[in-house]
Amino acid sequence: MLPEAFLKRMEGMLGEEYEAFLKTFEEDRYQALRLNGLKRNENGKSAAEVYGAREGGTAVTCFGSLTAVPWAENGYYYEPADRPGKHPCHEAGLYYIQEPSAMLPAELLAAGPGDRVLDLCAAPGGKSTQLAAKLKGRGLLLCNEIHPGRAKILSENIERMGIRNACVTNETPERLAERLPGYFNRILVDAPCSGEGMFRKNEAACQEWSPENVRLCAERQDEILDCAAGMLQPGGRLVYSTCTFSREENEGSIERFLARHGAFRLASEGMRRLWPHKVKGEGHFAAILEKEGSVPEGWRDSLPGGGKGASGKEPGEFTAFCEENLSEACAQGLRGQGEPQGSFRYLCFGDNLYLVPDAMPELAGLKVLRPGLHLGVLKKNRFEPSHALALALSPMEVLHVRNLSRENPAVMAYLGGQTFQAEGEKGWYLICMDGFSLGWGKLAGGIMKNHYPRGLRI
């Protein structure tokens, strides 16, 4: 049952279109996914290139034929019967399942390689992983989520998609604004809202709705936007989005923001609404804002200090692992050497070794779930690679690879934690499916020991 006050307001907003809008609540919602432009196979082709656009805007994936989402690069509709979340391609990070309308804001941010990007309200990670694909491994992506449980899910999705240059924090917008004034040139604020655009998808959002909650959401959105404003560089771009229809939370939020912040203006693209009776998707709003001015001369590329414990020195255990298991070009590829905006450095948290972008600011004292790409654990006289490293690597970067076809029962057995018989040199192997990495195995005595994480096993 849709709230009566909501229906009355929507009738006033839509006029003659109201009946068409109301009819959408009787229809099935559209479902979509984004093919991963970062995940690469043994031929250097990304999942988006392998399975992506064909003539007529269709794609052919490992589980069926898809149709393009018109406003999103690598976005495709799928049929509910396809169940892509149950397929091993999902575990390999070949795609991210995402509501089609929710793909619009990240496209509007217009981020590119080398940018410093903040996704301020990032969980569960759809927009963050979309932005990461735009960066192509260069620059910095800081993904923040205030709720600890949701921040953990965000971190897991960053790992699954093989992203190398992302940091995940669990902080309030206010704390980040204090620490990172004027640090980012691209900021996405996908603000917590009353969720009216998700009523068809989420019954709980409908049950929790009230005019009072709409007002509370609008007040909180004002606070979040003020924090974002302080973290944006002069000349930078900010996209504000919600999944609600309320004018108070949408156009109203932007009007109030512009009245408070004279340095901002609406970009030429202005504000966008996606209506479920007009597009194949749920309700969504987005506004594109620009901050006047330019970066002052002499402004430093990164805040002083860098990450605690970070250095350019490569730990000996990791060096030995690279020599025994990775290609000569792999270490350079991990650090992005030769591309100034894509360079990295090492960071140790206890025995855990990370690779973090050079653009990473000092984060000591903040709640950090993932400071960069987790390479693995430094143990006595040896190095144990992480699952995150496996998902970030392509078969071209690894000396020992065991590739399985997706029809091979061994794929599901591996994802379930089972060992299997194999021949070859002993040591670490990158287990792949159809040329894309799934995780690590370690061969000894003709048996491939399974190193797929226990918490992820099917």
PDB file of C-alpha atoms in Angstrom, residues 119-409:
ATOM      1  CA  ASP A 119      32.350   8.861  -3.188  1.00  0.00           C
ATOM      2  CA  LEU A 120      31.062  10.229   0.093  1.00  0.00           C
ATOM      3  CA  CYS A 121      28.065   7.907   0.723  1.00  0.00           C
ATOM      4  CA  ALA A 122      29.368   4.880  -1.120  1.00  0.00           C
ATOM      5  CA  ALA A 123      27.820   1.611   0.123  1.00  0.00           C
ATOM      6  CA  PRO A 124      27.164  -0.933  -1.227  1.00  0.00           C
ATOM      7  CA  GLY A 125      29.615   0.106  -3.952  1.00  0.00           C
ATOM      8  CA  GLY A 126      27.800   0.258  -7.288  1.00  0.00           C
ATOM      9  CA  LYS A 127      28.757   3.847  -8.022  1.00  0.00           C
ATOM     10  CA  SER A 128      32.258   3.425  -6.536  1.00  0.00           C
ATOM     11  CA  THR A 129      33.065   0.476  -8.773  1.00  0.00           C
ATOM     12  CA  GLN A 130      31.635   2.421 -11.725  1.00  0.00           C
ATOM     13  CA  LEU A 131      33.920   5.377 -10.918  1.00  0.00           C
ATOM     14  CA  ALA A 132      36.915   3.060 -10.531  1.00  0.00           C
ATOM     15  CA  ALA A 133      36.406   1.865 -14.097  1.00  0.00           C
ATOM     16  CA  LYS A 134      36.513   5.502 -15.241  1.00  0.00           C
ATOM     17  CA  LEU A 135      39.859   6.041 -13.482  1.00  0.00           C
ATOM     18  CA  LYS A 136      41.425   3.019 -15.233  1.00  0.00           C
ATOM     19  CA  GLY A 137      43.739   2.371 -12.279  1.00  0.00           C
ATOM     20  CA  ARG A 138      45.189   5.906 -12.178  1.00  0.00           C
ATOM     21  CA  GLY A 139      44.542   8.568  -9.564  1.00  0.00           C
ATOM     22  CA  LEU A 140      42.728   8.032  -6.248  1.00  0.00           C
ATOM     23  CA  LEU A 141      39.245   6.826  -5.358  1.00  0.00           C
ATOM     24  CA  LEU A 142      38.237   7.323  -1.715  1.00  0.00           C
ATOM     25  CA  CYS A 143      35.012   5.446  -0.902  1.00  0.00           C
ATOM     26  CA  ASN A 144      33.363   6.362   2.389  1.00  0.00           C
ATOM     27  CA  GLU A 145      30.430   4.859   4.256  1.00  0.00           C
ATOM     28  CA  ILE A 146      29.277   5.968   7.700  1.00  0.00           C
ATOM     29  CA  HIS A 147      27.593   2.669   8.728  1.00  0.00           C
ATOM     30  CA  PRO A 148      30.148  -0.035   9.715  1.00  0.00           C
ATOM     31  CA  GLY A 149      28.200  -3.033   8.366  1.00  0.00           C
ATOM     32  CA  ARG A 150      27.570  -1.362   5.019  1.00  0.00           C
ATOM     33  CA  ALA A 151      31.196  -0.188   4.881  1.00  0.00           C
ATOM     34  CA  LYS A 152      32.306  -3.825   5.128  1.00  0.00           C
ATOM     35  CA  ILE A 153      30.089  -4.787   2.172  1.00  0.00           C
ATOM     36  CA  LEU A 154      31.509  -1.819   0.237  1.00  0.00           C
ATOM     37  CA  SER A 155      35.063  -3.008   0.911  1.00  0.00           C
ATOM     38  CA  GLU A 156      34.192  -6.538  -0.245  1.00  0.00           C
ATOM     39  CA  ASN A 157      32.795  -5.217  -3.529  1.00  0.00           C
ATOM     40  CA  ILE A 158      35.884  -3.075  -4.140  1.00  0.00           C
ATOM     41  CA  GLU A 159      37.947  -6.243  -3.718  1.00  0.00           C
ATOM     42  CA  ARG A 160      35.719  -8.420  -5.928  1.00  0.00           C
ATOM     43  CA  MET A 161      35.972  -6.004  -8.832  1.00  0.00           C
ATOM     44  CA  GLY A 162      39.789  -6.062  -8.742  1.00  0.00           C
ATOM     45  CA  ILE A 163      40.233  -2.340  -8.012  1.00  0.00           C
ATOM     46  CA  ARG A 164      43.818  -1.295  -7.239  1.00  0.00           C
ATOM     47  CA  ASN A 165      43.618   2.429  -6.440  1.00  0.00           C
ATOM     48  CA  ALA A 166      40.728   2.663  -3.954  1.00  0.00           C
ATOM     49  CA  CYS A 167      40.674   3.401  -0.232  1.00  0.00           C
ATOM     50  CA  VAL A 168      37.619   2.523   1.897  1.00  0.00           C
ATOM     51  CA  THR A 169      36.853   4.557   5.030  1.00  0.00           C
ATOM     52  CA  ASN A 170      34.135   4.303   7.677  1.00  0.00           C
ATOM     53  CA  GLU A 171      33.777   7.928   8.724  1.00  0.00           C
ATOM     54  CA  THR A 172      31.313  10.774   9.124  1.00  0.00           C
ATOM     55  CA  PRO A 173      31.303  13.412   6.379  1.00  0.00           C
ATOM     56  CA  GLU A 174      32.173  15.983   9.041  1.00  0.00           C
ATOM     57  CA  ARG A 175      35.374  14.160  10.049  1.00  0.00           C
ATOM     58  CA  LEU A 176      36.511  13.801   6.454  1.00  0.00           C
ATOM     59  CA  ALA A 177      35.781  17.474   5.766  1.00  0.00           C
ATOM     60  CA  GLU A 178      37.976  18.496   8.698  1.00  0.00           C
ATOM     61  CA  ARG A 179      40.885  16.415   7.426  1.00  0.00           C
ATOM     62  CA  LEU A 180      40.643  16.857   3.654  1.00  0.00           C
ATOM     63  CA  PRO A 181      39.773  20.457   2.772  1.00  0.00           C
ATOM     64  CA  GLY A 182      39.915  21.158  -0.973  1.00  0.00           C
ATOM     65  CA  TYR A 183      41.478  17.766  -1.671  1.00  0.00           C
ATOM     66  CA  PHE A 184      39.282  16.251  -4.409  1.00  0.00           C
ATOM     67  CA  ASN A 185      38.504  17.459  -7.904  1.00  0.00           C
ATOM     68  CA  ARG A 186      35.517  15.103  -8.281  1.00  0.00           C
ATOM     69  CA  ILE A 187      32.951  14.344  -5.549  1.00  0.00           C
ATOM     70  CA  LEU A 188      29.832  12.184  -5.714  1.00  0.00           C
ATOM     71  CA  VAL A 189      27.180  12.629  -3.026  1.00  0.00           C
ATOM     72  CA  ASP A 190      24.587   9.870  -3.445  1.00  0.00           C
ATOM     73  CA  ALA A 191      22.742  11.086  -0.392  1.00  0.00           C
ATOM     74  CA  PRO A 192      20.653   9.058   2.062  1.00  0.00           C
ATOM     75  CA  CYS A 193      17.045   9.876   1.197  1.00  0.00           C
ATOM     76  CA  SER A 194      13.418   8.885   1.731  1.00  0.00           C
ATOM     77  CA  GLY A 195      13.795   6.302  -1.052  1.00  0.00           C
ATOM     78  CA  GLU A 196      10.540   6.996  -2.881  1.00  0.00           C
ATOM     79  CA  GLY A 197      12.086   5.941  -6.173  1.00  0.00           C
ATOM     80  CA  MET A 198      12.753   2.502  -4.694  1.00  0.00           C
ATOM     81  CA  PHE A 199       9.204   1.764  -3.438  1.00  0.00           C
ATOM     82  CA  ARG A 200       8.732  -0.784  -6.230  1.00  0.00           C
ATOM     83  CA  LYS A 201      12.016  -2.469  -5.312  1.00  0.00           C
ATOM     84  CA  ASN A 202      12.026  -2.100  -1.532  1.00  0.00           C
ATOM     85  CA  GLU A 203       8.805  -2.520   0.473  1.00  0.00           C
ATOM     86  CA  ALA A 204      10.573  -1.441   3.673  1.00  0.00           C
ATOM     87  CA  ALA A 205      11.244   2.007   2.195  1.00  0.00           C
ATOM     88  CA  CYS A 206       7.515   2.357   1.537  1.00  0.00           C
ATOM     89  CA  GLN A 207       6.578   1.303   5.071  1.00  0.00           C
ATOM     90  CA  GLU A 208       9.083   3.702   6.662  1.00  0.00           C
ATOM     91  CA  TRP A 209       7.988   6.720   4.594  1.00  0.00           C
ATOM     92  CA  SER A 210       6.430   9.789   6.187  1.00  0.00           C
ATOM     93  CA  PRO A 211       6.392  13.539   5.478  1.00  0.00           C
ATOM     94  CA  GLU A 212       8.430  13.997   8.658  1.00  0.00           C
ATOM     95  CA  ASN A 213      11.103  11.595   7.394  1.00  0.00           C
ATOM     96  CA  VAL A 214      11.296  13.513   4.114  1.00  0.00           C
ATOM     97  CA  ARG A 215      12.044  16.705   6.071  1.00  0.00           C
ATOM     98  CA  LEU A 216      14.646  14.954   8.225  1.00  0.00           C
ATOM     99  CA  CYS A 217      16.340  13.562   5.107  1.00  0.00           C
ATOM    100  CA  ALA A 218      16.437  17.017   3.529  1.00  0.00           C
ATOM    101  CA  GLU A 219      18.096  18.475   6.630  1.00  0.00           C
ATOM    102  CA  ARG A 220      20.718  15.740   6.679  1.00  0.00           C
ATOM    103  CA  GLN A 221      21.339  16.178   2.952  1.00  0.00           C
ATOM    104  CA  ASP A 222      22.093  19.862   3.555  1.00  0.00           C
ATOM    105  CA  GLU A 223      24.713  18.914   6.137  1.00  0.00           C
ATOM    106  CA  ILE A 224      26.352  16.329   3.880  1.00  0.00           C
ATOM    107  CA  LEU A 225      26.466  18.719   0.920  1.00  0.00           C
ATOM    108  CA  ASP A 226      28.125  21.396   3.083  1.00  0.00           C
ATOM    109  CA  CYS A 227      30.852  18.900   4.023  1.00  0.00           C
ATOM    110  CA  ALA A 228      31.344  17.943   0.369  1.00  0.00           C
ATOM    111  CA  ALA A 229      31.611  21.598  -0.658  1.00  0.00           C
ATOM    112  CA  GLY A 230      34.613  22.114   1.607  1.00  0.00           C
ATOM    113  CA  MET A 231      36.434  19.073   0.202  1.00  0.00           C
ATOM    114  CA  LEU A 232      36.101  20.101  -3.463  1.00  0.00           C
ATOM    115  CA  GLN A 233      38.917  21.937  -5.246  1.00  0.00           C
ATOM    116  CA  PRO A 234      38.206  25.188  -7.062  1.00  0.00           C
ATOM    117  CA  GLY A 235      37.266  24.234 -10.600  1.00  0.00           C
ATOM    118  CA  GLY A 236      36.044  20.822  -9.406  1.00  0.00           C
ATOM    119  CA  ARG A 237      32.794  19.006 -10.143  1.00  0.00           C
ATOM    120  CA  LEU A 238      30.221  17.684  -7.657  1.00  0.00           C
ATOM    121  CA  VAL A 239      27.271  15.443  -8.489  1.00  0.00           C
ATOM    122  CA  TYR A 240      24.422  15.198  -6.001  1.00  0.00           C
ATOM    123  CA  SER A 241      21.934  12.356  -6.419  1.00  0.00           C
ATOM    124  CA  THR A 242      19.017  10.670  -4.687  1.00  0.00           C
ATOM    125  CA  CYS A 243      16.581   7.854  -5.436  1.00  0.00           C
ATOM    126  CA  THR A 244      13.538   9.834  -4.371  1.00  0.00           C
ATOM    127  CA  PHE A 245      10.881  12.012  -6.042  1.00  0.00           C
ATOM    128  CA  SER A 246      10.518  14.628  -3.307  1.00  0.00           C
ATOM    129  CA  ARG A 247      11.257  18.155  -4.529  1.00  0.00           C
ATOM    130  CA  GLU A 248      12.323  19.071  -0.992  1.00  0.00           C
ATOM    131  CA  GLU A 249      15.167  16.521  -1.226  1.00  0.00           C
ATOM    132  CA  ASN A 250      16.021  17.198  -4.874  1.00  0.00           C
ATOM    133  CA  GLU A 251      15.633  20.628  -6.500  1.00  0.00           C
ATOM    134  CA  GLY A 252      15.042  22.078  -3.044  1.00  0.00           C
ATOM    135  CA  SER A 253      18.332  20.698  -1.733  1.00  0.00           C
ATOM    136  CA  ILE A 254      20.205  22.255  -4.669  1.00  0.00           C
ATOM    137  CA  GLU A 255      18.459  25.623  -4.323  1.00  0.00           C
ATOM    138  CA  ARG A 256      19.295  25.772  -0.604  1.00  0.00           C
ATOM    139  CA  PHE A 257      22.887  24.694  -1.293  1.00  0.00           C
ATOM    140  CA  LEU A 258      23.460  27.372  -3.940  1.00  0.00           C
ATOM    141  CA  ALA A 259      22.027  29.997  -1.587  1.00  0.00           C
ATOM    142  CA  ARG A 260      24.590  28.981   1.067  1.00  0.00           C
ATOM    143  CA  HIS A 261      27.592  28.558  -1.270  1.00  0.00           C
ATOM    144  CA  GLY A 262      28.220  31.433  -3.639  1.00  0.00           C
ATOM    145  CA  ALA A 263      31.266  29.751  -5.191  1.00  0.00           C
ATOM    146  CA  PHE A 264      29.084  27.036  -6.756  1.00  0.00           C
ATOM    147  CA  ARG A 265      26.894  27.071  -9.836  1.00  0.00           C
ATOM    148  CA  LEU A 266      24.848  24.541 -11.771  1.00  0.00           C
ATOM    149  CA  ALA A 267      26.811  23.039 -14.655  1.00  0.00           C
ATOM    150  CA  SER A 268      25.435  23.329 -18.175  1.00  0.00           C
ATOM    151  CA  GLU A 269      23.898  19.855 -17.816  1.00  0.00           C
ATOM    152  CA  GLY A 270      21.860  21.164 -14.871  1.00  0.00           C
ATOM    153  CA  MET A 271      19.568  18.725 -13.090  1.00  0.00           C
ATOM    154  CA  ARG A 272      18.210  15.388 -14.327  1.00  0.00           C
ATOM    155  CA  ARG A 273      15.245  13.248 -13.317  1.00  0.00           C
ATOM    156  CA  LEU A 274      14.598   9.671 -14.372  1.00  0.00           C
ATOM    157  CA  TRP A 275      10.919   8.709 -14.042  1.00  0.00           C
ATOM    158  CA  PRO A 276       9.843   5.030 -14.016  1.00  0.00           C
ATOM    159  CA  HIS A 277       7.000   5.729 -16.449  1.00  0.00           C
ATOM    160  CA  LYS A 278       9.443   7.260 -18.954  1.00  0.00           C
ATOM    161  CA  VAL A 279      12.544   5.055 -18.765  1.00  0.00           C
ATOM    162  CA  LYS A 280      13.381   1.428 -18.063  1.00  0.00           C
ATOM    163  CA  GLY A 281      14.438   1.994 -14.467  1.00  0.00           C
ATOM    164  CA  GLU A 282      13.399   3.292 -11.057  1.00  0.00           C
ATOM    165  CA  GLY A 283      13.122   6.912  -9.961  1.00  0.00           C
ATOM    166  CA  HIS A 284      16.362   8.914  -9.712  1.00  0.00           C
ATOM    167  CA  PHE A 285      17.507  12.533  -9.451  1.00  0.00           C
ATOM    168  CA  ALA A 286      20.923  14.042 -10.157  1.00  0.00           C
ATOM    169  CA  ALA A 287      22.335  17.579 -10.198  1.00  0.00           C
ATOM    170  CA  ILE A 288      25.746  18.578 -11.571  1.00  0.00           C
ATOM    171  CA  LEU A 289      27.498  21.390  -9.704  1.00  0.00           C
ATOM    172  CA  GLU A 290      30.787  23.171 -10.415  1.00  0.00           C
ATOM    173  CA  LYS A 291      32.981  25.150  -8.061  1.00  0.00           C
ATOM    174  CA  GLU A 292      34.263  28.410  -9.488  1.00  0.00           C
ATOM    175  CA  GLY A 293      37.936  29.238  -9.668  1.00  0.00           C
ATOM    176  CA  SER A 294      41.074  27.260 -10.393  1.00  0.00           C
ATOM    177  CA  VAL A 295      43.678  25.431  -8.318  1.00  0.00           C
ATOM    178  CA  PRO A 296      46.119  27.995  -6.865  1.00  0.00           C
ATOM    179  CA  GLU A 297      49.677  27.961  -8.202  1.00  0.00           C
ATOM    180  CA  GLY A 298      51.932  25.938  -5.938  1.00  0.00           C
ATOM    181  CA  TRP A 299      49.073  23.879  -4.518  1.00  0.00           C
ATOM    182  CA  ARG A 300      50.607  20.554  -3.582  1.00  0.00           C
ATOM    183  CA  ASP A 301      49.415  17.420  -5.293  1.00  0.00           C
ATOM    184  CA  SER A 302      48.978  15.590  -2.013  1.00  0.00           C
ATOM    185  CA  LEU A 303      48.820  16.473   1.667  1.00  0.00           C
ATOM    186  CA  PRO A 304      52.147  16.186   3.526  1.00  0.00           C
ATOM    187  CA  GLY A 305      53.127  13.003   5.266  1.00  0.00           C
ATOM    188  CA  GLY A 306      51.383  10.357   3.215  1.00  0.00           C
ATOM    189  CA  GLY A 307      50.068   7.160   4.781  1.00  0.00           C
ATOM    190  CA  LYS A 308      51.522   6.054   8.106  1.00  0.00           C
ATOM    191  CA  GLY A 309      54.255   3.500   7.523  1.00  0.00           C
ATOM    192  CA  ALA A 310      54.304   4.106   3.775  1.00  0.00           C
ATOM    193  CA  SER A 311      57.623   4.002   1.938  1.00  0.00           C
ATOM    194  CA  GLY A 312      59.099   3.174  -1.429  1.00  0.00           C
ATOM    195  CA  LYS A 313      60.972   0.185  -0.007  1.00  0.00           C
ATOM    196  CA  GLU A 314      59.778  -3.226  -1.132  1.00  0.00           C
ATOM    197  CA  PRO A 315      59.721  -5.823   1.691  1.00  0.00           C
ATOM    198  CA  GLY A 316      62.117  -8.687   0.980  1.00  0.00           C
ATOM    199  CA  GLU A 317      59.484 -11.391   1.403  1.00  0.00           C
ATOM    200  CA  PHE A 318      57.303  -9.739  -1.228  1.00  0.00           C
ATOM    201  CA  THR A 319      60.294  -9.315  -3.547  1.00  0.00           C
ATOM    202  CA  ALA A 320      60.988 -13.055  -3.330  1.00  0.00           C
ATOM    203  CA  PHE A 321      57.315 -13.836  -4.021  1.00  0.00           C
ATOM    204  CA  CYS A 322      57.367 -11.592  -7.113  1.00  0.00           C
ATOM    205  CA  GLU A 323      60.519 -13.230  -8.486  1.00  0.00           C
ATOM    206  CA  GLU A 324      59.084 -16.730  -8.047  1.00  0.00           C
ATOM    207  CA  ASN A 325      55.498 -16.126  -9.147  1.00  0.00           C
ATOM    208  CA  LEU A 326      54.963 -12.897 -11.107  1.00  0.00           C
ATOM    209  CA  SER A 327      56.099 -11.688 -14.498  1.00  0.00           C
ATOM    210  CA  GLU A 328      58.920  -9.154 -14.772  1.00  0.00           C
ATOM    211  CA  ALA A 329      56.471  -6.454 -15.830  1.00  0.00           C
ATOM    212  CA  CYS A 330      53.997  -7.180 -13.032  1.00  0.00           C
ATOM    213  CA  ALA A 331      55.639  -5.109 -10.279  1.00  0.00           C
ATOM    214  CA  GLN A 332      55.824  -2.119 -12.595  1.00  0.00           C
ATOM    215  CA  GLY A 333      52.238  -2.669 -13.622  1.00  0.00           C
ATOM    216  CA  LEU A 334      51.094  -2.781  -9.983  1.00  0.00           C
ATOM    217  CA  ARG A 335      52.833   0.524  -9.247  1.00  0.00           C
ATOM    218  CA  GLY A 336      51.857   2.196 -12.500  1.00  0.00           C
ATOM    219  CA  GLN A 337      55.471   3.202 -13.084  1.00  0.00           C
ATOM    220  CA  GLY A 338      56.020   5.477 -16.029  1.00  0.00           C
ATOM    221  CA  GLU A 339      52.680   7.204 -15.418  1.00  0.00           C
ATOM    222  CA  PRO A 340      53.136   9.979 -12.785  1.00  0.00           C
ATOM    223  CA  GLN A 341      49.457  10.082 -11.876  1.00  0.00           C
ATOM    224  CA  GLY A 342      49.309   6.330 -11.506  1.00  0.00           C
ATOM    225  CA  SER A 343      52.267   5.668  -9.216  1.00  0.00           C
ATOM    226  CA  PHE A 344      51.955   3.776  -5.929  1.00  0.00           C
ATOM    227  CA  ARG A 345      53.877   3.164  -2.717  1.00  0.00           C
ATOM    228  CA  TYR A 346      53.915   0.478  -0.020  1.00  0.00           C
ATOM    229  CA  LEU A 347      52.032   0.643   3.242  1.00  0.00           C
ATOM    230  CA  CYS A 348      52.245  -1.818   6.148  1.00  0.00           C
ATOM    231  CA  PHE A 349      49.462  -2.273   8.727  1.00  0.00           C
ATOM    232  CA  GLY A 350      51.009  -4.808  11.089  1.00  0.00           C
ATOM    233  CA  ASP A 351      51.904  -7.807   8.915  1.00  0.00           C
ATOM    234  CA  ASN A 352      49.539  -6.772   6.137  1.00  0.00           C
ATOM    235  CA  LEU A 353      51.106  -5.205   3.064  1.00  0.00           C
ATOM    236  CA  TYR A 354      49.166  -2.755   0.880  1.00  0.00           C
ATOM    237  CA  LEU A 355      49.845  -0.825  -2.273  1.00  0.00           C
ATOM    238  CA  VAL A 356      48.423   2.702  -2.048  1.00  0.00           C
ATOM    239  CA  PRO A 357      48.263   5.494  -4.637  1.00  0.00           C
ATOM    240  CA  ASP A 358      50.835   8.259  -4.252  1.00  0.00           C
ATOM    241  CA  ALA A 359      47.904  10.688  -4.108  1.00  0.00           C
ATOM    242  CA  MET A 360      46.714   9.096  -0.842  1.00  0.00           C
ATOM    243  CA  PRO A 361      46.509  11.720   1.927  1.00  0.00           C
ATOM    244  CA  GLU A 362      47.449  11.185   5.557  1.00  0.00           C
ATOM    245  CA  LEU A 363      44.642   9.081   7.076  1.00  0.00           C
ATOM    246  CA  ALA A 364      46.065   8.384  10.549  1.00  0.00           C
ATOM    247  CA  GLY A 365      43.316   8.636  13.155  1.00  0.00           C
ATOM    248  CA  LEU A 366      40.525   7.885  10.677  1.00  0.00           C
ATOM    249  CA  LYS A 367      38.644   4.580  10.452  1.00  0.00           C
ATOM    250  CA  VAL A 368      40.160   2.890   7.405  1.00  0.00           C
ATOM    251  CA  LEU A 369      38.904  -0.505   6.253  1.00  0.00           C
ATOM    252  CA  ARG A 370      41.008  -0.771   3.097  1.00  0.00           C
ATOM    253  CA  PRO A 371      43.855   1.723   2.509  1.00  0.00           C
ATOM    254  CA  GLY A 372      44.576   0.413  -0.982  1.00  0.00           C
ATOM    255  CA  LEU A 373      45.194  -2.883  -2.732  1.00  0.00           C
ATOM    256  CA  HIS A 374      45.838  -5.595  -0.141  1.00  0.00           C
ATOM    257  CA  LEU A 375      48.858  -7.483  -1.482  1.00  0.00           C
ATOM    258  CA  GLY A 376      49.040 -10.092   1.267  1.00  0.00           C
ATOM    259  CA  VAL A 377      50.550 -10.983   4.620  1.00  0.00           C
ATOM    260  CA  LEU A 378      54.231 -10.866   5.562  1.00  0.00           C
ATOM    261  CA  LYS A 379      55.043 -14.038   7.480  1.00  0.00           C
ATOM    262  CA  LYS A 380      58.346 -15.316   8.810  1.00  0.00           C
ATOM    263  CA  ASN A 381      60.639 -15.763   5.789  1.00  0.00           C
ATOM    264  CA  ARG A 382      57.713 -15.865   3.332  1.00  0.00           C
ATOM    265  CA  PHE A 383      54.855 -13.907   1.831  1.00  0.00           C
ATOM    266  CA  GLU A 384      51.273 -15.155   1.461  1.00  0.00           C
ATOM    267  CA  PRO A 385      49.339 -13.380  -1.314  1.00  0.00           C
ATOM    268  CA  SER A 386      45.841 -12.047  -0.683  1.00  0.00           C
ATOM    269  CA  HIS A 387      42.611 -12.887  -2.484  1.00  0.00           C
ATOM    270  CA  ALA A 388      42.400  -9.186  -3.424  1.00  0.00           C
ATOM    271  CA  LEU A 389      45.711  -9.460  -5.292  1.00  0.00           C
ATOM    272  CA  ALA A 390      44.490 -12.512  -7.201  1.00  0.00           C
ATOM    273  CA  LEU A 391      41.349 -10.701  -8.345  1.00  0.00           C
ATOM    274  CA  ALA A 392      43.376  -7.631  -9.380  1.00  0.00           C
ATOM    275  CA  LEU A 393      45.826  -9.633 -11.516  1.00  0.00           C
ATOM    276  CA  SER A 394      45.467 -10.854 -15.064  1.00  0.00           C
ATOM    277  CA  PRO A 395      46.941 -14.211 -16.201  1.00  0.00           C
ATOM    278  CA  MET A 396      49.547 -12.243 -18.199  1.00  0.00           C
ATOM    279  CA  GLU A 397      51.091 -11.018 -14.933  1.00  0.00           C
ATOM    280  CA  VAL A 398      51.512 -14.440 -13.314  1.00  0.00           C
ATOM    281  CA  LEU A 399      54.032 -17.189 -14.118  1.00  0.00           C
ATOM    282  CA  HIS A 400      51.839 -20.121 -13.074  1.00  0.00           C
ATOM    283  CA  VAL A 401      48.213 -20.171 -14.221  1.00  0.00           C
ATOM    284  CA  ARG A 402      45.561 -22.894 -14.160  1.00  0.00           C
ATOM    285  CA  ASN A 403      42.724 -21.940 -16.490  1.00  0.00           C
ATOM    286  CA  LEU A 404      39.371 -23.738 -16.302  1.00  0.00           C
ATOM    287  CA  SER A 405      36.398 -23.405 -18.615  1.00  0.00           C
ATOM    288  CA  ARG A 406      33.181 -22.280 -16.949  1.00  0.00           C
ATOM    289  CA  GLU A 407      31.524 -25.591 -17.929  1.00  0.00           C
ATOM    290  CA  ASN A 408      34.168 -27.516 -15.985  1.00  0.00           C
ATOM    291  CA  PRO A 409      32.740 -28.825 -12.667  1.00  0.00           C
TER     292      PRO A 409
END
